[in-house]
Amino acid sequence: MASVHESLYFNPMMTNGVVHANVFGIKDWVTPYKIAVLVLLNEMGRTGEAAVSLMERRRLNQLLLPLLQGPDITLSKLYKLIEESCPQLANSVQIRIKLMAEGELKDMEQFFDDLSDSFSGTEPEVHKTSVVGLFLRHMILAYSKLSFSQVFKLYTALQQYFQNGEKKPVEDADMELTGREEGERKMEKEELDVSIREEEVSCSGPLSQKQAEFFLSQQASLLKNDETKALTPASLQKELNNLLKFNPDFAEAHYLSYLNNLRVQDVFSSTHSLLHYFDRLILTGAESKSNGEEGYGRSLRYAALNLAALHCRFGHYQQAELALQEAIRIAQESNDHVCLQHCLSWLYVLGQKRSDSYVLLEHSVKKAVHFGLPYLASLGIQSLVQQRAFAGKTANKLMDALKDSDLLHWKHSLSELIDISIAQKTAIWRLYGRSTMALQQAQMLLSMNSLEAANAGAQQNNTESFAVALCHLAELHAEQGCFAAASEVLKHLKERFPPNSQHAQIQRECPSAGELCWALNSEHAEGKTLWMLCDQKIQFDRAMHDGKYHLADSLVTGITALNSIEGVYRKAVVLQAQNQMSEAHKLLQKLLIHCQKIRNTEMVISVLLSVAELYWQSSSPTIALPVLLQALALSKEYRLQYLASETVLNLAFAQLILGIPEQALSLLHMAIEPILADGAVLDKGRAMFLVAKCQVASAASYDPLKKTEAVEAAIENLNEAKNYFAKVDCKERIRDVVYFQARLYHTLGRTQERNRCAMLFRQLHQELPSHGVPLINHL
């Protein structure tokens, strides 16, 4: 079919085998598929309103627009679409096309002669200025311009098109006779539909200008909103190459090729396509026509700006700075304040690590508001909020700033930034240790309806912000011991955002800073597979809870490949659990120096807590106290409430080891409320276990009656701690709890309960490895 199209329409536009740039000078041309659509329109006009129900006519009207705008499809696919809308009309169309294809050439001639009657009369069937009317007039005009030899070739192509369409129902009928199970047949049918979708364009030959524009806009919209429904990178590139073969100067096709290459992280091809896009804008004169002589300079400076963004996305910061300097120079010469404002925003992205970067950002926001650029102003506010969050500003001030940003979003209907803002709030609440609020914001984002209209069946809100929200939900469920729910969320993530999709790879600057950097256009980082890292971390935590340290150690390699800092920290945790204290201490000290250098405060505090735990496991609790006080000072300074509570928990444990349980118990009353309210299930269990230990240690000097009451209260707290540990299947800590309970029951003389706890302890002790660490030194 492609060779027929080329000989019919493109040879007159070729000189020495080179296609001219004005290949789309012909707006439309006749193809066998369009003849079939014309037959459908003709039959709709001939069929009376009584013969077709209102719902069928409504479905037909909804079907017409994609048929008129979209690429050519096979005849069997067309029959199927019509039959789904109106079976009666599908039969009439099939008979009409069969008579024309199996008849003579004059039948097709007569059909086109009769099309003009649709516009005749006082009340014509079709208005000339309607969408259908314009399509009919274009087809009639294109057909009238064909020579006799071209008409004959078109009729031959129609016969071949009909024969290919007739083969399909026969194959489907044979498949039904094979006796396969119904579920298998359904799966094969779905696979067949996918293959047809990808072959629709490639089998249709060259596209007309309208079809090409519709195809490009449809695929661009799918890449943005629902990448899984777009063509695969290889199939899309094949179609774009086909378009560019007939029109190398089609600028929009080069830009879609640039977006497609970004999906597969192909830096060479994406750079090549981007440069070709701006070259073609100048060659075709599109910019100069709309902007006069200034159009050429506009293309050059925005080409340099986009090139800087591309290099920044791939981590080529020196090349990005050079391209950005070139864009600034050209924009200053042209006095283009809008381009300069975009350059200023990218200057901040490239210089985020500088201490004075916030000054640049504040200036950028003011300028964006002054020049009426709400999108840039909102992104600037989001960046300021993120920077202030890392600097330890209070949550109420950050939320007030985000509220001002939301006003801009709703005023200008910036739906993408609304999603980003909610994802930012989710990350802020998690950073500050308020998991309930984070869960609420994540669910709010997932339940929102997009402000953008769905295009070509795209699944709305299938964007980066939703990938972030789903990862938050998975981690929050895993923290509460709901591993089945977390697995379902991750399964949905993998289906909705495949590994090769752009939203599965999020650009991040700070690997463990509350996952805040998800919410910005922070291309100033290497790509990290978001849900894959989330999945690996959850699997690691489960393996550690279950005492399977060898399995956790094997997962460290995958985590390190995705996030080096997180991987090193997890490796130290495994070494510590395996009682390899010196190796773990060396690793933690190196990580601490690195995190202090890059100002990753959250990870610094986590490392300090692990170092303190190493000290008291090595029977040096006095050395752990200064480390814990340093961690507490940092968490208070940066208002990391949950980490502060965890630090206080560790301080109380240190005091218990030092023999001052009363002060440890008073400290626990300060820290336990945030932990029970927003903490992970494991931390809740640790807190209640520590409370029970402190109660027993404090009761040593009590009178017998009061001591008995304290021991019974401790047993109740131990039961609660055991329930928490059971939720996350942490057998090692359950073993410690039942050992302590057995000792307490023995003190109270309750032999039956003591024996039951002792038996459970023995079972767990035989199942789990023991490294000889005293139970009192384990928090």
Tab-separated table of N, CA and C in Angstrom, residues 51 197 230 232 281 293 362 474:
chain	number	residue	atom	x	y	z
A	51	ALA	N	-34.810	4.145	11.624
A	51	ALA	CA	-34.082	2.878	11.516
A	51	ALA	C	-32.935	2.783	12.506
A	197	ARG	N	-3.269	-1.963	16.860
A	197	ARG	CA	-3.102	-0.542	17.146
A	197	ARG	C	-1.753	-0.036	16.660
A	230	ALA	N	0.624	5.139	24.720
A	230	ALA	CA	1.307	5.619	23.520
A	230	ALA	C	2.007	4.448	22.837
A	232	THR	N	5.014	2.192	21.507
A	232	THR	CA	6.305	1.880	22.104
A	232	THR	C	7.382	2.763	21.481
A	281	LEU	N	12.592	24.986	12.162
A	281	LEU	CA	11.781	26.187	12.412
A	281	LEU	C	12.312	27.361	11.607
A	293	GLU	N	11.534	39.551	11.617
A	293	GLU	CA	12.956	39.212	11.605
A	293	GLU	C	13.423	38.680	12.953
A	362	GLU	N	14.640	33.881	44.939
A	362	GLU	CA	13.688	34.929	45.304
A	362	GLU	C	13.577	35.976	44.203
A	474	ALA	N	2.767	3.309	49.386
A	474	ALA	CA	3.375	1.994	49.578
A	474	ALA	C	4.258	1.977	50.827
